[in-house]
PDB file of C-alpha atoms in Angstrom:
ATOM      1  CA  ASN A  49      -4.906 -19.595   1.200  1.00 59.00           C
ATOM      2  CA  ALA A  50      -1.268 -18.570   1.309  1.00 73.00           C
ATOM      3  CA  GLY A  51      -1.898 -14.913   0.678  1.00 90.00           C
ATOM      4  CA  VAL A  52      -0.232 -12.746  -1.917  1.00 94.00           C
ATOM      5  CA  MET A  53       3.287 -13.956  -2.615  1.00 95.00           C
ATOM      6  CA  GLN A  54       6.110 -11.873  -3.943  1.00 96.00           C
ATOM      7  CA  ASN A  55       9.588 -12.937  -4.918  1.00 96.00           C
ATOM      8  CA  PRO A  56      12.300 -12.272  -4.525  1.00 96.00           C
ATOM      9  CA  ARG A  57      11.991 -10.418  -1.238  1.00 95.00           C
ATOM     10  CA  HIS A  58      15.283  -8.652  -1.841  1.00 96.00           C
ATOM     11  CA  LEU A  59      16.878  -7.970  -5.193  1.00 97.00           C
ATOM     12  CA  VAL A  60      20.202  -6.291  -5.868  1.00 97.00           C
ATOM     13  CA  ARG A  61      21.057  -5.090  -9.347  1.00 97.00           C
ATOM     14  CA  ARG A  62      23.810  -2.984 -10.855  1.00 97.00           C
ATOM     15  CA  ARG A  63      22.972   0.030 -12.956  1.00 97.00           C
ATOM     16  CA  GLY A  64      21.954  -1.012 -16.460  1.00 97.00           C
ATOM     17  CA  GLN A  65      20.770  -4.492 -15.514  1.00 97.00           C
ATOM     18  CA  GLU A  66      17.205  -5.728 -15.650  1.00 98.00           C
ATOM     19  CA  ALA A  67      15.016  -6.393 -12.628  1.00 98.00           C
ATOM     20  CA  ARG A  68      12.093  -8.818 -12.658  1.00 98.00           C
ATOM     21  CA  LEU A  69       9.687  -8.812  -9.753  1.00 98.00           C
ATOM     22  CA  ARG A  70       7.069 -11.519  -9.430  1.00 98.00           C
ATOM     23  CA  CYS A  71       3.686 -11.490  -7.759  1.00 97.00           C
ATOM     24  CA  SER A  72       1.363 -14.421  -7.244  1.00 96.00           C
ATOM     25  CA  PRO A  73      -2.107 -13.222  -6.234  1.00 95.00           C
ATOM     26  CA  MET A  74      -4.317 -14.932  -3.730  1.00 92.00           C
ATOM     27  CA  LYS A  75      -6.301 -17.873  -5.009  1.00 89.00           C
ATOM     28  CA  GLY A  76      -9.422 -16.697  -6.795  1.00 86.00           C
ATOM     29  CA  HIS A  77      -8.121 -13.146  -7.257  1.00 89.00           C
ATOM     30  CA  SER A  78      -7.962 -11.977 -10.835  1.00 88.00           C
ATOM     31  CA  HIS A  79      -6.955  -8.352 -10.208  1.00 90.00           C
ATOM     32  CA  VAL A  80      -3.393  -7.324  -9.459  1.00 93.00           C
ATOM     33  CA  TYR A  81      -2.011  -3.922  -8.487  1.00 93.00           C
ATOM     34  CA  TRP A  82       1.587  -2.787  -8.262  1.00 95.00           C
ATOM     35  CA  TYR A  83       2.772   0.006  -5.960  1.00 93.00           C
ATOM     36  CA  ARG A  84       6.168   1.565  -5.365  1.00 94.00           C
ATOM     37  CA  GLN A  85       7.389   2.992  -2.099  1.00 88.00           C
ATOM     38  CA  LEU A  86      10.382   5.262  -2.371  1.00 83.00           C
ATOM     39  CA  PRO A  87      12.420   5.948   0.765  1.00 75.00           C
ATOM     40  CA  GLU A  88      10.610   8.316   3.118  1.00 70.00           C
ATOM     41  CA  GLU A  89       7.529   8.371   0.892  1.00 73.00           C
ATOM     42  CA  GLY A  90       4.147   6.676   0.825  1.00 74.00           C
ATOM     43  CA  LEU A  91       2.954   3.979  -1.501  1.00 82.00           C
ATOM     44  CA  LYS A  92       2.362   5.154  -5.063  1.00 86.00           C
ATOM     45  CA  PHE A  93       0.093   3.352  -7.497  1.00 86.00           C
ATOM     46  CA  MET A  94       1.818   2.100 -10.618  1.00 92.00           C
ATOM     47  CA  VAL A  95      -0.405  -0.264 -12.575  1.00 92.00           C
ATOM     48  CA  TYR A  96      -3.576  -2.319 -12.379  1.00 91.00           C
ATOM     49  CA  LEU A  97      -3.903  -5.549 -14.324  1.00 92.00           C
ATOM     50  CA  GLN A  98      -6.394  -8.279 -14.880  1.00 90.00           C
ATOM     51  CA  LYS A  99      -5.519 -11.586 -16.479  1.00 88.00           C
ATOM     52  CA  GLU A 100      -3.862 -10.828 -19.840  1.00 88.00           C
ATOM     53  CA  ASN A 101      -4.937  -7.173 -19.721  1.00 92.00           C
ATOM     54  CA  ILE A 102      -3.455  -3.928 -18.502  1.00 92.00           C
ATOM     55  CA  ILE A 103      -6.401  -1.905 -17.198  1.00 88.00           C
ATOM     56  CA  ASP A 104      -4.681   1.205 -15.879  1.00 86.00           C
ATOM     57  CA  GLU A 105      -0.990   2.016 -16.165  1.00 89.00           C
ATOM     58  CA  SER A 106      -1.275   5.711 -15.386  1.00 85.00           C
ATOM     59  CA  GLY A 107       1.250   5.439 -12.559  1.00 88.00           C
ATOM     60  CA  MET A 108       3.932   3.674 -14.531  1.00 92.00           C
ATOM     61  CA  PRO A 109       7.009   5.592 -15.675  1.00 93.00           C
ATOM     62  CA  LYS A 110       6.851   5.965 -19.441  1.00 89.00           C
ATOM     63  CA  GLU A 111      10.161   4.261 -20.116  1.00 94.00           C
ATOM     64  CA  ARG A 112      11.924   1.124 -18.908  1.00 97.00           C
ATOM     65  CA  PHE A 113       8.969  -0.161 -16.835  1.00 97.00           C
ATOM     66  CA  SER A 114       6.497  -2.775 -17.993  1.00 96.00           C
ATOM     67  CA  ALA A 115       4.054  -5.161 -16.364  1.00 97.00           C
ATOM     68  CA  GLU A 116       2.187  -8.237 -17.389  1.00 96.00           C
ATOM     69  CA  PHE A 117      -0.252 -10.709 -15.882  1.00 95.00           C
ATOM     70  CA  PRO A 118      -0.362 -13.748 -18.145  1.00 93.00           C
ATOM     71  CA  LYS A 119      -3.120 -16.312 -18.253  1.00 89.00           C
ATOM     72  CA  GLU A 120      -0.876 -18.735 -16.395  1.00 90.00           C
ATOM     73  CA  GLY A 121       1.718 -17.795 -13.842  1.00 92.00           C
ATOM     74  CA  PRO A 122       2.490 -14.770 -11.734  1.00 95.00           C
ATOM     75  CA  SER A 123       2.302 -11.109 -12.577  1.00 97.00           C
ATOM     76  CA  ILE A 124       5.689  -9.680 -13.537  1.00 97.00           C
ATOM     77  CA  LEU A 125       6.930  -6.140 -13.058  1.00 98.00           C
ATOM     78  CA  ARG A 126       9.941  -5.621 -15.272  1.00 98.00           C
ATOM     79  CA  ILE A 127      12.394  -2.759 -15.012  1.00 98.00           C
ATOM     80  CA  GLN A 128      14.952  -2.492 -17.767  1.00 97.00           C
ATOM     81  CA  GLN A 129      18.297  -0.711 -17.461  1.00 97.00           C
ATOM     82  CA  VAL A 130      17.810   0.036 -13.799  1.00 97.00           C
ATOM     83  CA  VAL A 131      19.103   3.265 -12.293  1.00 96.00           C
ATOM     84  CA  ARG A 132      19.817   4.168  -8.676  1.00 95.00           C
ATOM     85  CA  GLY A 133      16.524   6.046  -8.473  1.00 93.00           C
ATOM     86  CA  ASP A 134      14.658   2.768  -9.013  1.00 95.00           C
ATOM     87  CA  SER A 135      15.768   1.588  -5.570  1.00 95.00           C
ATOM     88  CA  ALA A 136      12.543   1.175  -3.627  1.00 95.00           C
ATOM     89  CA  ALA A 137      10.138  -1.313  -2.137  1.00 93.00           C
ATOM     90  CA  TYR A 138       7.683  -2.658  -4.699  1.00 96.00           C
ATOM     91  CA  PHE A 139       4.402  -3.990  -3.377  1.00 95.00           C
ATOM     92  CA  CYS A 140       1.841  -6.085  -5.139  1.00 95.00           C
ATOM     93  CA  ALA A 141      -1.783  -6.371  -4.077  1.00 93.00           C
ATOM     94  CA  SER A 142      -4.607  -8.511  -5.360  1.00 92.00           C
ATOM     95  CA  SER A 143      -8.365  -8.391  -5.125  1.00 88.00           C
ATOM     96  CA  PRO A 144     -11.230 -10.652  -6.150  1.00 83.00           C
ATOM     97  CA  PRO A 145     -13.370  -9.928  -9.211  1.00 77.00           C
ATOM     98  CA  GLN A 146     -15.746  -7.619  -7.350  1.00 71.00           C
ATOM     99  CA  LYS A 147     -12.753  -5.349  -6.701  1.00 65.00           C
ATOM    100  CA  ASP A 148     -13.188  -5.052  -2.992  1.00 64.00           C
ATOM    101  CA  THR A 149     -10.396  -4.933  -0.461  1.00 79.00           C
ATOM    102  CA  GLN A 150      -6.853  -5.179  -1.758  1.00 86.00           C
ATOM    103  CA  TYR A 151      -4.611  -7.729  -0.088  1.00 89.00           C
ATOM    104  CA  PHE A 152      -0.937  -6.915  -0.072  1.00 92.00           C
ATOM    105  CA  GLY A 153       2.142  -9.026  -0.552  1.00 93.00           C
ATOM    106  CA  PRO A 154       5.251  -8.644   1.602  1.00 91.00           C
ATOM    107  CA  GLY A 155       7.001  -6.533  -1.012  1.00 93.00           C
ATOM    108  CA  THR A 156      10.264  -6.775  -2.929  1.00 96.00           C
ATOM    109  CA  ARG A 157      13.046  -4.448  -1.896  1.00 95.00           C
ATOM    110  CA  LEU A 158      15.100  -3.488  -4.926  1.00 97.00           C
ATOM    111  CA  THR A 159      18.553  -2.034  -4.427  1.00 96.00           C
ATOM    112  CA  VAL A 160      20.433  -0.657  -7.401  1.00 97.00           C
ATOM    113  CA  LEU A 161      24.165  -0.326  -6.881  1.00 95.00           C
TER     114      LEU A 161
ATOM    115  CA  ALA B 117      -5.685  17.031  -6.878  1.00 70.00           C
ATOM    116  CA  GLN B 118      -6.355  13.784  -5.078  1.00 76.00           C
ATOM    117  CA  ARG B 119      -4.040  13.558  -2.139  1.00 85.00           C
ATOM    118  CA  VAL B 120      -3.697  12.011   1.290  1.00 91.00           C
ATOM    119  CA  THR B 121      -1.670  13.774   3.949  1.00 93.00           C
ATOM    120  CA  GLN B 122      -0.424  12.242   7.160  1.00 94.00           C
ATOM    121  CA  PRO B 123       1.307  15.140   8.893  1.00 94.00           C
ATOM    122  CA  GLU B 124       3.146  13.081  11.511  1.00 94.00           C
ATOM    123  CA  LYS B 125       5.939  10.755  10.423  1.00 91.00           C
ATOM    124  CA  LEU B 126       6.519   9.595  13.977  1.00 95.00           C
ATOM    125  CA  LEU B 127       4.192   9.394  16.951  1.00 97.00           C
ATOM    126  CA  SER B 128       5.138   8.117  20.368  1.00 97.00           C
ATOM    127  CA  VAL B 129       2.763   7.539  23.292  1.00 97.00           C
ATOM    128  CA  PHE B 130       2.838   5.618  26.546  1.00 97.00           C
ATOM    129  CA  LYS B 131       0.881   2.435  27.062  1.00 96.00           C
ATOM    130  CA  GLY B 132      -2.654   3.214  28.177  1.00 96.00           C
ATOM    131  CA  ALA B 133      -2.646   6.715  26.738  1.00 97.00           C
ATOM    132  CA  PRO B 134      -5.048   7.770  23.991  1.00 97.00           C
ATOM    133  CA  VAL B 135      -3.670   7.904  20.475  1.00 97.00           C
ATOM    134  CA  GLU B 136      -4.787   9.763  17.384  1.00 97.00           C
ATOM    135  CA  LEU B 137      -3.150   9.373  13.997  1.00 97.00           C
ATOM    136  CA  LYS B 138      -4.070  12.195  11.689  1.00 97.00           C
ATOM    137  CA  CYS B 139      -5.132  11.882   8.087  1.00 97.00           C
ATOM    138  CA  ASN B 140      -6.401  14.606   5.784  1.00 96.00           C
ATOM    139  CA  TYR B 141      -7.484  14.112   2.228  1.00 94.00           C
ATOM    140  CA  SER B 142      -8.157  16.148  -0.869  1.00 92.00           C
ATOM    141  CA  TYR B 143     -10.770  14.742  -3.238  1.00 89.00           C
ATOM    142  CA  SER B 144     -13.563  16.331  -5.222  1.00 85.00           C
ATOM    143  CA  GLY B 145     -15.865  13.318  -5.242  1.00 81.00           C
ATOM    144  CA  SER B 146     -17.357  11.165  -2.524  1.00 82.00           C
ATOM    145  CA  PRO B 147     -14.338   9.721  -0.719  1.00 85.00           C
ATOM    146  CA  GLU B 148     -13.757   6.115   0.204  1.00 89.00           C
ATOM    147  CA  LEU B 149     -11.106   5.974   2.912  1.00 92.00           C
ATOM    148  CA  PHE B 150      -9.111   3.211   4.531  1.00 92.00           C
ATOM    149  CA  TRP B 151      -6.511   2.667   7.219  1.00 94.00           C
ATOM    150  CA  TYR B 152      -3.825   0.059   6.601  1.00 93.00           C
ATOM    151  CA  VAL B 153      -1.313  -1.168   9.177  1.00 93.00           C
ATOM    152  CA  GLN B 154       2.075  -2.783   8.795  1.00 89.00           C
ATOM    153  CA  TYR B 155       3.479  -4.505  11.878  1.00 89.00           C
ATOM    154  CA  SER B 156       7.191  -5.179  12.085  1.00 83.00           C
ATOM    155  CA  ARG B 157       8.287  -7.734   9.483  1.00 77.00           C
ATOM    156  CA  GLN B 158       4.720  -8.299   8.355  1.00 82.00           C
ATOM    157  CA  ARG B 159       2.840  -7.311   5.244  1.00 84.00           C
ATOM    158  CA  LEU B 160       0.536  -4.359   4.882  1.00 88.00           C
ATOM    159  CA  GLN B 161      -2.980  -5.269   5.935  1.00 89.00           C
ATOM    160  CA  LEU B 162      -6.304  -3.536   6.030  1.00 89.00           C
ATOM    161  CA  LEU B 163      -7.229  -2.203   9.463  1.00 92.00           C
ATOM    162  CA  LEU B 164     -10.553  -0.581   8.733  1.00 90.00           C
ATOM    163  CA  ARG B 165     -12.524   1.400   6.177  1.00 87.00           C
ATOM    164  CA  HIS B 166     -14.980   4.174   6.730  1.00 83.00           C
ATOM    165  CA  ILE B 167     -17.934   2.579   4.938  1.00 78.00           C
ATOM    166  CA  SER B 168     -17.911  -0.291   7.422  1.00 77.00           C
ATOM    167  CA  ARG B 169     -18.012   2.004  10.447  1.00 72.00           C
ATOM    168  CA  GLU B 170     -16.355  -0.799  12.386  1.00 75.00           C
ATOM    169  CA  SER B 171     -13.924  -0.933  15.263  1.00 78.00           C
ATOM    170  CA  ILE B 172     -10.906  -3.163  14.806  1.00 83.00           C
ATOM    171  CA  LYS B 173      -8.489  -3.847  17.672  1.00 90.00           C
ATOM    172  CA  GLY B 174     -10.068  -0.948  19.505  1.00 91.00           C
ATOM    173  CA  PHE B 175      -9.365   1.525  16.688  1.00 94.00           C
ATOM    174  CA  THR B 176     -12.037   3.719  15.155  1.00 93.00           C
ATOM    175  CA  ALA B 177     -11.971   6.355  12.457  1.00 93.00           C
ATOM    176  CA  ASP B 178     -14.674   8.847  11.575  1.00 88.00           C
ATOM    177  CA  LEU B 179     -14.945  10.545   8.241  1.00 91.00           C
ATOM    178  CA  ASN B 180     -15.322  14.296   8.692  1.00 92.00           C
ATOM    179  CA  LYS B 181     -16.207  15.750   5.316  1.00 90.00           C
ATOM    180  CA  GLY B 182     -16.202  19.301   6.633  1.00 91.00           C
ATOM    181  CA  GLU B 183     -12.616  19.018   7.778  1.00 93.00           C
ATOM    182  CA  THR B 184     -11.701  16.484   5.059  1.00 94.00           C
ATOM    183  CA  SER B 185     -10.216  14.257   7.729  1.00 95.00           C
ATOM    184  CA  PHE B 186     -10.227  10.590   8.641  1.00 95.00           C
ATOM    185  CA  HIS B 187      -8.240  10.432  11.860  1.00 96.00           C
ATOM    186  CA  LEU B 188      -7.560   7.065  13.484  1.00 96.00           C
ATOM    187  CA  LYS B 189      -8.168   6.880  17.214  1.00 95.00           C
ATOM    188  CA  LYS B 190      -7.785   4.490  20.086  1.00 96.00           C
ATOM    189  CA  PRO B 191      -8.597   5.411  23.684  1.00 96.00           C
ATOM    190  CA  PHE B 192      -5.946   3.202  25.342  1.00 96.00           C
ATOM    191  CA  ALA B 193      -2.870   2.331  23.308  1.00 97.00           C
ATOM    192  CA  GLN B 194      -1.170  -1.047  23.752  1.00 97.00           C
ATOM    193  CA  GLU B 195       2.455  -1.974  23.048  1.00 96.00           C
ATOM    194  CA  GLU B 196       1.347  -4.323  20.284  1.00 96.00           C
ATOM    195  CA  ASP B 197      -0.151  -1.346  18.442  1.00 97.00           C
ATOM    196  CA  SER B 198       3.356  -0.199  17.554  1.00 96.00           C
ATOM    197  CA  ALA B 199       3.461  -0.265  13.740  1.00 94.00           C
ATOM    198  CA  MET B 200       3.367   1.823  10.568  1.00 92.00           C
ATOM    199  CA  TYR B 201      -0.072   3.154   9.782  1.00 95.00           C
ATOM    200  CA  TYR B 202      -1.134   4.279   6.317  1.00 94.00           C
ATOM    201  CA  CYS B 203      -4.222   6.233   5.421  1.00 95.00           C
ATOM    202  CA  ALA B 204      -5.518   5.560   1.903  1.00 92.00           C
ATOM    203  CA  LEU B 205      -8.073   7.086  -0.426  1.00 90.00           C
ATOM    204  CA  ARG B 206      -9.676   5.172  -3.261  1.00 86.00           C
ATOM    205  CA  VAL B 207     -10.010   7.600  -6.174  1.00 77.00           C
ATOM    206  CA  ASN B 208     -11.529   5.104  -8.571  1.00 71.00           C
ATOM    207  CA  ASN B 209     -11.850   1.360  -8.767  1.00 66.00           C
ATOM    208  CA  ASN B 210      -8.224   0.997  -9.737  1.00 64.00           C
ATOM    209  CA  ASP B 211      -6.361   3.633  -7.864  1.00 72.00           C
ATOM    210  CA  MET B 212      -5.592   3.873  -4.175  1.00 79.00           C
ATOM    211  CA  ARG B 213      -3.676   6.918  -2.963  1.00 83.00           C
ATOM    212  CA  PHE B 214      -1.668   6.315   0.163  1.00 87.00           C
ATOM    213  CA  GLY B 215      -0.287   8.771   2.653  1.00 89.00           C
ATOM    214  CA  ALA B 216       3.365   8.726   3.624  1.00 87.00           C
ATOM    215  CA  GLY B 217       2.591   6.784   6.760  1.00 91.00           C
ATOM    216  CA  THR B 218       2.948   7.383  10.500  1.00 94.00           C
ATOM    217  CA  ARG B 219       5.164   5.201  12.647  1.00 93.00           C
ATOM    218  CA  LEU B 220       3.472   4.697  16.004  1.00 96.00           C
ATOM    219  CA  THR B 221       5.557   3.635  18.971  1.00 96.00           C
ATOM    220  CA  VAL B 222       3.806   2.690  22.183  1.00 97.00           C
ATOM    221  CA  LYS B 223       6.196   2.783  25.102  1.00 96.00           C
ATOM    222  CA  PRO B 224       5.741   0.614  28.207  1.00 94.00           C
TER     223      PRO B 224
END
């Protein structure tokens, strides 16, 4: 089992561009979580998804951010019209159906110029 | 408010010395607490959780409901323990609240 995969590991965007972050959960895991880590801060929950469903998006900013977890393929965190304040490390975690321990990916570091 | 506080951003000890990483939480319900560790250039991984009452790599953590704490301890620190440590609180099935993290450096 390769573990949770995230790509790209580093992403540079200019203000106003779109950023797409991908997360492939561990095999057999149907639950995906996205977290953001701003500089000098801890991890903050953003969204929890199951296949084709958003279960809890209470941590997502109301505008410009969206997430999906399609039936086939990775989970995508999409940030439209990025701003400098979006620069952060974005971590994905997955867990099996019984929602036990979360396993984390290596993260994507987004830099907005 | 549900919150996890790790008061020390940086902690430095010598090899063989005891180490304690502090974690305090604020939660009205019955807490479920975890410690995660991130070694250099590696991903975040679970170290231990209070319901297991286990010892991993010599680390233990006891939940103290009176003091609302879940401090991580090890009697004799090793150089390979140098890492970022995060305390986390599960507030419901979906939501984990993480502290800001403590960077532990174990000097030779």
